[in-house]
mmCIF file of C-alpha atoms in Angstrom:
data_model
loop_
_atom_site.group_PDB
_atom_site.id
_atom_site.type_symbol
_atom_site.label_atom_id
_atom_site.label_comp_id
_atom_site.label_asym_id
_atom_site.label_seq_id
_atom_site.Cartn_x
_atom_site.Cartn_y
_atom_site.Cartn_z
ATOM 1 C CA MET I 127 48.613 -21.229 10.366
ATOM 2 C CA LYS I 128 46.343 -23.949 11.142
ATOM 3 C CA LYS I 129 44.091 -21.473 12.395
ATOM 4 C CA ILE I 130 44.088 -19.421 9.569
ATOM 5 C CA ILE I 131 43.138 -22.201 7.298
ATOM 6 C CA ILE I 132 40.638 -23.427 9.110
ATOM 7 C CA LEU I 133 38.902 -19.818 9.363
ATOM 8 C CA LEU I 134 39.464 -19.497 5.546
ATOM 9 C CA LEU I 135 37.789 -22.869 4.738
ATOM 10 C CA LEU I 136 34.892 -21.793 6.819
ATOM 11 C CA SER I 137 34.328 -18.278 5.303
ATOM 12 C CA VAL I 138 34.175 -20.406 2.150
ATOM 13 C CA LEU I 139 31.836 -22.713 3.055
ATOM 14 C CA ALA I 140 29.258 -19.816 4.688
ATOM 15 C CA LEU I 141 29.340 -18.326 1.470
ATOM 16 C CA THR I 142 28.873 -21.295 -0.472
ATOM 17 C CA THR I 143 25.984 -22.081 1.472
ATOM 18 C CA LEU I 144 24.793 -18.622 1.544
ATOM 19 C CA ALA I 145 25.036 -19.099 -2.417
ATOM 20 C CA ALA I 146 22.805 -22.229 -2.464
ATOM 21 C CA GLU I 147 19.873 -20.453 0.174
ATOM 22 C CA TYR I 148 19.283 -18.010 -2.547
ATOM 23 C CA SER I 149 19.586 -20.723 -5.559
ATOM 24 C CA GLU I 150 17.337 -19.383 -8.853
ATOM 25 C CA LYS I 151 16.235 -23.296 -8.445
ATOM 26 C CA ASP I 152 14.399 -22.192 -5.162
ATOM 27 C CA PHE I 153 11.794 -20.204 -7.232
ATOM 28 C CA GLU I 154 9.116 -20.945 -9.436
ATOM 29 C CA TYR I 155 8.776 -18.199 -12.228
ATOM 30 C CA GLY I 156 7.744 -17.310 -15.604
ATOM 31 C CA PHE I 157 7.372 -14.374 -18.331
ATOM 32 C CA LEU I 158 4.959 -11.862 -17.828
ATOM 33 C CA SER I 159 2.059 -11.826 -20.042
ATOM 34 C CA LYS I 160 1.412 -9.070 -22.557
ATOM 35 C CA SER I 161 -1.667 -7.821 -20.423
ATOM 36 C CA GLN I 162 0.491 -8.026 -17.375
ATOM 37 C CA LYS I 163 3.322 -5.541 -19.285
ATOM 38 C CA SER I 164 0.423 -3.610 -20.086
ATOM 39 C CA PHE I 165 -0.851 -3.405 -16.520
ATOM 40 C CA LEU I 166 2.640 -2.485 -15.516
ATOM 41 C CA ALA I 167 3.675 0.172 -18.135
ATOM 42 C CA LYS I 168 0.697 2.178 -16.923
ATOM 43 C CA VAL I 169 2.324 3.150 -13.591
ATOM 44 C CA GLU I 170 5.999 2.523 -14.188
ATOM 45 C CA LYS I 171 7.274 4.185 -17.662
ATOM 46 C CA SER I 172 10.348 2.337 -17.918
ATOM 47 C CA VAL I 173 8.296 -1.118 -18.469
ATOM 48 C CA ASN I 174 8.466 -1.755 -22.712
ATOM 49 C CA ILE I 175 5.673 -3.975 -23.668
ATOM 50 C CA GLU I 176 8.032 -5.391 -26.307
ATOM 51 C CA SER I 177 10.903 -6.631 -23.638
ATOM 52 C CA ASP I 178 10.587 -9.497 -21.555
ATOM 53 C CA TYR I 179 10.144 -9.943 -17.836
ATOM 54 C CA LEU I 180 10.191 -12.603 -15.269
ATOM 55 C CA ILE I 181 7.414 -12.795 -12.102
ATOM 56 C CA ILE I 182 8.128 -14.933 -9.228
ATOM 57 C CA THR I 183 5.065 -16.920 -8.428
ATOM 58 C CA GLU I 184 6.275 -19.342 -5.702
ATOM 59 C CA TYR I 185 9.556 -19.796 -3.199
ATOM 60 C CA LYS I 186 10.153 -23.656 -3.006
ATOM 61 C CA GLY I 187 13.380 -23.292 -0.753
ATOM 62 C CA SER I 188 13.818 -24.179 2.921
ATOM 63 C CA SER I 189 15.589 -20.618 4.099
ATOM 64 C CA SER I 190 13.740 -18.355 6.711
ATOM 65 C CA VAL I 191 15.150 -15.637 4.747
ATOM 66 C CA VAL I 192 14.310 -15.222 1.304
ATOM 67 C CA GLU I 193 16.263 -13.192 -1.038
ATOM 68 C CA ILE I 194 14.173 -12.460 -4.613
ATOM 69 C CA PRO I 195 16.690 -12.071 -7.568
ATOM 70 C CA LYS I 196 17.161 -9.036 -9.508
ATOM 71 C CA GLU I 197 17.673 -11.097 -12.631
ATOM 72 C CA ILE I 198 17.223 -14.740 -13.612
ATOM 73 C CA GLU I 199 19.281 -15.850 -16.842
ATOM 74 C CA GLY I 200 19.486 -12.050 -17.790
ATOM 75 C CA TYR I 201 15.881 -11.269 -17.681
ATOM 76 C CA PRO I 202 14.932 -8.907 -14.934
ATOM 77 C CA VAL I 203 12.617 -10.013 -12.511
ATOM 78 C CA VAL I 204 10.135 -7.238 -11.885
ATOM 79 C CA ALA I 205 7.075 -8.843 -10.109
ATOM 80 C CA SER I 206 6.708 -11.221 -7.206
ATOM 81 C CA VAL I 207 3.409 -13.129 -5.822
ATOM 82 C CA PHE I 208 4.502 -15.831 -3.972
ATOM 83 C CA GLN I 209 3.000 -16.077 -0.409
ATOM 84 C CA ASN I 210 4.219 -18.439 2.484
ATOM 85 C CA ASN I 211 1.701 -19.982 4.458
ATOM 86 C CA GLY I 212 4.337 -22.018 6.528
ATOM 87 C CA THR I 213 3.487 -25.302 5.488
ATOM 88 C CA LYS I 214 6.980 -25.815 4.241
ATOM 89 C CA LYS I 215 9.259 -23.337 5.849
ATOM 90 C CA LYS I 216 8.597 -20.574 7.947
ATOM 91 C CA ILE I 217 9.556 -17.316 6.406
ATOM 92 C CA THR I 218 10.816 -14.722 8.868
ATOM 93 C CA LYS I 219 12.534 -12.242 6.373
ATOM 94 C CA VAL I 220 12.005 -11.052 2.805
ATOM 95 C CA ILE I 221 14.348 -9.042 0.633
ATOM 96 C CA VAL I 222 12.911 -7.301 -2.151
ATOM 97 C CA PRO I 223 15.575 -6.136 -4.735
ATOM 98 C CA GLU I 224 15.225 -2.615 -6.646
ATOM 99 C CA SER I 225 14.051 -4.028 -9.657
ATOM 100 C CA ILE I 226 10.693 -4.944 -8.166
ATOM 101 C CA ILE I 227 7.308 -3.178 -9.541
ATOM 102 C CA TRP I 228 4.816 -5.036 -8.573
ATOM 103 C CA LEU I 229 5.118 -6.943 -4.851
ATOM 104 C CA SER I 230 2.487 -9.097 -3.626
ATOM 105 C CA CYS I 231 1.986 -9.281 0.502
ATOM 106 C CA PRO I 232 4.437 -12.402 0.752
ATOM 107 C CA TYR I 233 2.559 -13.404 4.200
ATOM 108 C CA VAL I 234 -0.660 -14.991 3.658
ATOM 109 C CA TRP I 235 -3.697 -12.947 5.083
ATOM 110 C CA GLY I 236 -5.856 -14.462 7.622
ATOM 111 C CA GLU I 237 -6.832 -15.183 11.376
ATOM 112 C CA ARG I 238 -5.545 -18.829 11.087
ATOM 113 C CA TYR I 239 -1.860 -17.715 9.841
ATOM 114 C CA GLU I 240 0.659 -17.042 12.469
ATOM 115 C CA THR I 241 2.934 -14.881 10.993
ATOM 116 C CA TYR I 242 0.267 -12.459 9.567
ATOM 117 C CA ASN I 243 -1.227 -12.009 12.665
ATOM 118 C CA ASN I 244 1.787 -11.755 14.725
ATOM 119 C CA PRO I 245 3.942 -9.247 12.398
ATOM 120 C CA SER I 246 7.107 -8.797 14.769
ATOM 121 C CA SER I 247 7.783 -12.161 13.750
ATOM 122 C CA ALA I 248 8.557 -11.224 10.227
ATOM 123 C CA SER I 249 9.911 -8.701 8.147
ATOM 124 C CA ILE I 250 10.297 -6.946 4.364
ATOM 125 C CA GLU I 251 13.111 -5.115 3.741
ATOM 126 C CA LEU I 252 13.747 -2.980 0.441
ATOM 127 C CA ALA I 253 17.107 -3.424 -0.711
ATOM 128 C CA GLY I 254 19.271 -1.624 -3.120
ATOM 129 C CA ASN I 255 18.476 2.010 -4.453
ATOM 130 C CA ARG I 256 15.104 2.337 -6.257
ATOM 131 C CA LYS I 257 14.688 4.275 -9.270
ATOM 132 C CA VAL I 258 10.956 2.621 -10.533
ATOM 133 C CA LEU I 259 7.692 2.911 -8.658
ATOM 134 C CA LEU I 260 6.960 0.071 -6.471
ATOM 135 C CA LEU I 261 2.856 -1.148 -6.962
ATOM 136 C CA MET I 262 2.506 -2.805 -3.599
ATOM 137 C CA ASN I 263 0.002 -4.457 -2.004
ATOM 138 C CA GLY I 264 -1.267 -2.326 1.614
ATOM 139 C CA ARG I 265 -0.432 -5.232 3.761
ATOM 140 C CA CYS I 266 3.199 -5.127 3.185
ATOM 141 C CA PHE I 267 3.013 -2.057 5.328
ATOM 142 C CA ARG I 268 2.685 -4.103 8.432
ATOM 143 C CA PHE I 269 5.902 -5.788 7.757
ATOM 144 C CA PHE I 270 8.245 -2.827 7.483
ATOM 145 C CA ARG I 271 10.735 -2.552 10.388
ATOM 146 C CA LYS I 272 10.655 0.911 9.416
ATOM 147 C CA LEU I 273 8.245 2.963 6.743
ATOM 148 C CA PRO I 274 10.167 3.199 3.378
ATOM 149 C CA ASN I 275 8.511 7.056 3.717
ATOM 150 C CA ASP I 276 11.407 7.710 0.993
ATOM 151 C CA VAL I 277 10.279 5.293 -1.567
ATOM 152 C CA SER I 278 7.368 6.058 -4.347
ATOM 153 C CA ILE I 279 5.031 3.570 -3.853
ATOM 154 C CA LEU I 280 1.432 3.134 -5.467
ATOM 155 C CA VAL I 281 -0.805 0.988 -2.942
ATOM 156 C CA ASN I 282 -3.146 -1.535 -3.841
ATOM 157 C CA GLY I 283 -5.907 -2.905 -1.342
ATOM 158 C CA ASP I 284 -6.327 -2.673 2.312
ATOM 159 C CA ILE I 285 -3.546 -0.676 3.909
ATOM 160 C CA CYS I 286 -2.527 -2.134 7.212
ATOM 161 C CA PHE I 287 0.225 -0.646 9.301
ATOM 162 C CA GLY I 288 -0.330 -3.383 12.338
ATOM 163 C CA ASN I 289 -0.195 -2.230 16.018
ATOM 164 C CA VAL I 290 1.270 1.369 15.962
ATOM 165 C CA SER I 291 -0.056 4.639 17.659
ATOM 166 C CA SER I 292 1.289 6.883 14.687
ATOM 167 C CA VAL I 293 1.695 6.958 11.126
ATOM 168 C CA LYS I 294 3.181 9.352 8.834
ATOM 169 C CA TRP I 295 1.625 9.336 5.228
ATOM 170 C CA SER I 296 4.420 10.014 2.811
ATOM 171 C CA LYS I 297 4.073 12.507 -0.143
ATOM 172 C CA ASN I 298 5.376 9.651 -2.182
ATOM 173 C CA TRP I 299 2.571 7.163 -1.426
ATOM 174 C CA LYS I 300 -0.499 7.389 -3.707
ATOM 175 C CA THR I 301 -3.489 5.334 -3.467
ATOM 176 C CA ASN I 302 -5.262 6.705 -7.105
ATOM 177 C CA PRO I 303 -5.316 5.425 -9.615
ATOM 178 C CA HIS I 304 -5.411 1.727 -8.964
ATOM 179 C CA PRO I 305 -6.319 -1.430 -10.155
ATOM 180 C CA ARG I 306 -9.642 -2.021 -10.709
ATOM 181 C CA ASP I 307 -10.957 -5.639 -8.402
ATOM 182 C CA SER I 308 -10.967 -8.273 -10.584
ATOM 183 C CA THR I 309 -11.448 -12.177 -9.843
ATOM 184 C CA ASP I 310 -9.026 -12.368 -13.127
ATOM 185 C CA PHE I 311 -5.634 -12.400 -11.306
ATOM 186 C CA GLY I 312 -3.714 -14.146 -13.958
ATOM 187 C CA VAL I 313 -1.446 -15.787 -11.874
ATOM 188 C CA ASN I 314 -2.176 -18.295 -9.440
ATOM 189 C CA ASN I 315 -5.469 -16.341 -8.306
ATOM 190 C CA ASN I 316 -2.814 -14.793 -5.928
ATOM 191 C CA GLY I 317 -1.952 -11.145 -6.563
ATOM 192 C CA MET I 318 -1.343 -9.727 -10.310
ATOM 193 C CA PRO I 319 -4.255 -8.505 -11.860
ATOM 194 C CA GLY I 320 -4.231 -10.098 -15.567
ATOM 195 C CA TYR I 321 -5.551 -6.377 -16.736
ATOM 196 C CA TRP I 322 -5.434 -2.977 -15.895
ATOM 197 C CA GLN I 323 -8.337 -0.347 -15.981
ATOM 198 C CA GLU I 324 -7.473 2.957 -15.029
ATOM 199 C CA TYR I 325 -9.613 4.583 -12.219
ATOM 200 C CA LYS I 326 -9.472 8.476 -12.029
ATOM 201 C CA GLN I 327 -10.986 10.595 -8.999
ATOM 202 C CA ILE I 328 -13.512 12.730 -10.133
ATOM 203 C CA LYS I 329 -13.862 16.512 -8.404
ATOM 204 C CA THR I 330 -17.566 16.686 -8.287
ATOM 205 C CA LYS I 331 -19.245 20.079 -8.071
ATOM 206 C CA GLY I 332 -22.813 19.968 -8.528
ATOM 207 C CA LEU I 333 -25.593 17.263 -8.960
ATOM 208 C CA TRP I 334 -24.694 16.449 -12.535
ATOM 209 C CA SER I 335 -20.903 16.075 -11.870
ATOM 210 C CA ASP I 336 -22.305 13.960 -8.813
ATOM 211 C CA ILE I 337 -24.295 11.798 -10.821
ATOM 212 C CA LYS I 338 -21.566 11.515 -13.470
ATOM 213 C CA ALA I 339 -18.996 10.478 -10.617
ATOM 214 C CA GLY I 340 -21.014 8.015 -9.434
ATOM 215 C CA ILE I 341 -21.466 6.201 -12.342
ATOM 216 C CA GLN I 342 -17.835 6.521 -13.673
ATOM 217 C CA ASN I 343 -16.029 5.811 -10.488
ATOM 218 C CA GLU I 344 -17.694 3.437 -8.102
ATOM 219 C CA GLY I 345 -18.935 0.321 -9.764
ATOM 220 C CA GLY I 346 -16.422 -2.713 -8.951
ATOM 221 C CA PHE I 347 -13.596 -0.709 -7.615
ATOM 222 C CA HIS I 348 -12.019 -1.374 -4.405
ATOM 223 C CA ILE I 349 -11.125 1.755 -2.320
ATOM 224 C CA PRO I 350 -7.804 1.548 -0.327
ATOM 225 C CA LYS I 351 -8.662 2.145 3.412
ATOM 226 C CA VAL I 352 -6.401 2.134 6.198
ATOM 227 C CA TYR I 353 -7.899 -0.922 8.361
ATOM 228 C CA ASP I 354 -6.795 -0.121 11.905
ATOM 229 C CA GLU I 355 -6.997 -4.146 13.104
ATOM 230 C CA TYR I 356 -5.666 -3.262 16.560
ATOM 231 C CA ASN I 357 -7.640 0.050 17.398
ATOM 232 C CA SER I 358 -4.182 1.654 17.930
ATOM 233 C CA ILE I 359 -3.859 4.548 15.499
ATOM 234 C CA LYS I 360 -4.096 7.636 17.757
ATOM 235 C CA GLU I 361 -2.479 9.802 15.155
ATOM 236 C CA PHE I 362 -2.438 10.604 11.518
ATOM 237 C CA ILE I 363 0.427 12.859 9.931
ATOM 238 C CA PHE I 364 0.180 14.034 6.210
ATOM 239 C CA GLU I 365 3.600 14.886 5.122
ATOM 240 C CA GLU I 366 4.432 18.400 3.707
ATOM 241 C CA GLY I 367 4.057 17.365 -0.003
ATOM 242 C CA CYS I 368 1.024 15.452 -0.118
ATOM 243 C CA GLU I 369 -1.892 17.143 -1.918
ATOM 244 C CA GLU I 370 -4.977 14.989 -1.731
ATOM 245 C CA VAL I 371 -6.694 12.692 0.272
ATOM 246 C CA THR I 372 -8.488 10.002 -1.372
ATOM 247 C CA LYS I 373 -12.055 8.418 -0.520
ATOM 248 C CA CYS I 374 -12.722 6.929 2.770
ATOM 249 C CA LEU I 375 -8.806 6.730 3.594
ATOM 250 C CA LEU I 376 -9.397 6.798 6.990
ATOM 251 C CA GLY I 377 -13.103 5.539 6.884
ATOM 252 C CA LYS I 378 -11.834 2.263 9.150
ATOM 253 C CA CYS I 379 -9.588 4.181 11.741
ATOM 254 C CA ASN I 380 -11.762 4.618 15.095
ATOM 255 C CA ALA I 381 -9.381 5.571 17.520
ATOM 256 C CA LEU I 382 -7.978 8.560 15.957
ATOM 257 C CA GLU I 383 -7.165 11.594 18.096
ATOM 258 C CA ARG I 384 -5.411 13.768 15.835
ATOM 259 C CA VAL I 385 -4.775 14.550 12.289
ATOM 260 C CA VAL I 386 -2.287 16.821 10.456
ATOM 261 C CA LEU I 387 -3.054 18.496 7.136
ATOM 262 C CA PRO I 388 -0.239 20.188 5.437
ATOM 263 C CA LYS I 389 -0.121 23.688 3.965
ATOM 264 C CA SER I 390 0.593 21.516 0.305
ATOM 265 C CA MET I 391 -2.976 19.731 0.701
ATOM 266 C CA LYS I 392 -5.443 20.833 -2.055
ATOM 267 C CA TYR I 393 -8.015 18.696 -2.080
ATOM 268 C CA ILE I 394 -9.990 16.078 0.042
ATOM 269 C CA TYR I 395 -12.544 13.574 -1.255
ATOM 270 C CA ARG I 396 -15.781 12.665 0.442
ATOM 271 C CA GLY I 397 -16.307 9.398 1.727
ATOM 272 C CA TYR I 398 -18.759 6.824 0.711
ATOM 273 C CA GLY I 399 -21.330 4.782 2.176
ATOM 274 C CA ASN I 400 -20.801 4.602 5.644
ATOM 275 C CA ASP I 401 -17.037 5.682 5.328
ATOM 276 C CA TYR I 402 -15.896 9.078 6.059
ATOM 277 C CA THR I 403 -12.505 10.033 4.885
ATOM 278 C CA LEU I 404 -10.696 11.229 7.888
ATOM 279 C CA CYS I 405 -12.167 9.319 10.501
ATOM 280 C CA GLY I 406 -13.829 6.028 11.450
ATOM 281 C CA GLU I 407 -17.499 6.034 11.609
ATOM 282 C CA ASN I 408 -17.706 5.066 15.188
ATOM 283 C CA ILE I 409 -14.855 6.803 16.301
ATOM 284 C CA LYS I 410 -14.587 6.730 20.255
ATOM 285 C CA GLN I 411 -13.809 10.248 20.903
ATOM 286 C CA LYS I 412 -13.332 14.159 19.936
ATOM 287 C CA LEU I 413 -11.116 14.343 16.906
ATOM 288 C CA GLU I 414 -8.848 17.499 16.679
ATOM 289 C CA ILE I 415 -7.875 18.023 13.134
ATOM 290 C CA GLU I 416 -5.104 20.117 12.391
ATOM 291 C CA VAL I 417 -4.622 22.303 9.424
ATOM 292 C CA ALA I 418 -1.567 24.185 8.906
ATOM 293 C CA ALA I 419 -1.876 28.315 8.117
ATOM 294 C CA GLY I 420 -2.010 28.944 4.909
ATOM 295 C CA ALA I 421 -3.558 25.584 3.418
ATOM 296 C CA LYS I 422 -6.258 26.119 0.775
ATOM 297 C CA ILE I 423 -8.233 22.901 0.688
ATOM 298 C CA ASP I 424 -10.851 22.381 -1.472
ATOM 299 C CA PHE I 425 -13.503 19.583 -0.553
ATOM 300 C CA GLU I 426 -15.558 17.460 -3.144
ATOM 301 C CA ALA I 427 -19.019 17.974 -2.324
ATOM 302 C CA CYS I 428 -20.952 15.555 -0.340
ATOM 303 C CA GLY I 429 -24.592 15.508 -1.239
ATOM 304 C CA GLN I 430 -26.140 11.878 -0.173
ATOM 305 C CA TYR I 431 -22.804 10.262 0.713
ATOM 306 C CA ALA I 432 -21.053 10.048 3.723
ATOM 307 C CA THR I 433 -19.008 13.388 4.605
ATOM 308 C CA ILE I 434 -15.331 13.799 5.087
ATOM 309 C CA ILE I 435 -15.818 14.118 8.866
ATOM 310 C CA PRO I 436 -18.683 13.850 11.353
ATOM 311 C CA GLU I 437 -19.506 17.053 12.564
ATOM 312 C CA GLN I 438 -20.343 16.062 16.206
ATOM 313 C CA LYS I 439 -17.113 13.936 16.643
ATOM 314 C CA VAL I 440 -14.834 16.858 16.415
ATOM 315 C CA SER I 441 -13.721 19.181 18.529
ATOM 316 C CA LEU I 442 -15.180 22.878 18.343
ATOM 317 C CA LYS I 443 -11.811 24.028 17.217
ATOM 318 C CA THR I 444 -11.653 21.665 14.138
ATOM 319 C CA ARG I 445 -15.308 22.504 13.391
ATOM 320 C CA LYS I 446 -14.661 26.378 13.220
ATOM 321 C CA ARG I 447 -11.381 25.998 11.243
ATOM 322 C CA PHE I 448 -12.706 23.986 8.516
ATOM 323 C CA GLN I 449 -15.855 26.170 8.149
ATOM 324 C CA GLU I 450 -13.439 28.422 7.165
ATOM 325 C CA LEU I 451 -11.946 26.554 4.549
ATOM 326 C CA GLY I 452 -15.225 26.576 3.320
ATOM 327 C CA TYR I 453 -16.162 23.150 4.363
ATOM 328 C CA ARG I 454 -20.026 22.712 4.584
ATOM 329 C CA PHE I 455 -21.104 20.012 7.213
ATOM 330 C CA GLU I 456 -24.527 17.961 6.427
#
C-alpha cells in the first residue's frame, strides 16, 4: 500500500514539474501588429486581420525541451521567432503546435553556435493535426528527425537539410511566392518581416518579357536555394505532384549525381547569375537527370542568365532527353 501511495505522489510531482516546465511565464510574447497579420493573411486564409493573435519572441525558461503553447489566455499563438543561443540553457528539442503559421528557426545560425553546426544534438517536432500552412524558415529542415513531407510548407530563406545524401522534395512544399528580404523584421530583428510584398514568377518567352521579368522579379528578392553545406546531397527527387522548380533552387548543390523529375512537372525556371537551377555551378561529376515518361516540361528562356543545367556537366543520356523535351542548351 505504501508503495502505491509513493508512486501516486511521484506521478503527481512529475505532472506538476512538467506543467511548470511549459509555463506561460517562460515566454515573452505580444500581439501581432496589423502589418504582420496582413503578412500572414497573404498565405493563410484563416487569418482574420481584425482578430488578435500572439507571437512568441523569447524563451526564458530553463528546460532543454521547449513546448510552444497553442494559446495564451485564450489568444491563439500563430508565430514564433525566439532563438536559443545557448547562453542561458541549451535547448535540445522544440515542439511546435498546429496553430503556428510562421516559424523562424529556433536555433541560432552561425559558425560559433554549436547547436546549429551539430544538428543531431537538437530537433524540431511538429505536433498535432495541422490544418494551416506553415510559413517556415528553410534552416528548420536540418532539425527534423523525419522530414514533414505531408505538411503544407511555404519556405522562406536558405534551405538547409544538414548532412544527408538523399532529399525527397514534397509536392506540399513551395518556395514561391515568398517574403521580400527586408531589414524591417518588425520583432527584435530576428525573424518576422514587418510587411509583405508578393513575389510572382513570370514565365518569360521572349526578349521583351525577359526584360519585364528582370525589372519585376529580381530587385531585392532573396531566391531560396538549397545550401548543401556538407557537399553530401547526391540525390534530389521531386515527388509526383510537384509542378515546377523555382529559380536557382539547386544552384548550390555541387555533389549531385542524380535528379528525378516526375510526370507532373510542368515548368522549370532558369538560373540567375552564377547559379543553375538543377545543380551547382561547380558540380564535380556528370549529372544524371531522370525525367518520367510522358512528362511535358516547359522551360524558361535562358537568354543572358545562367541556364538550367550546364551542357558539359550532364550525361549524354540526360542531354538527349532534355533536347527531346525542347530544351535548348546555351
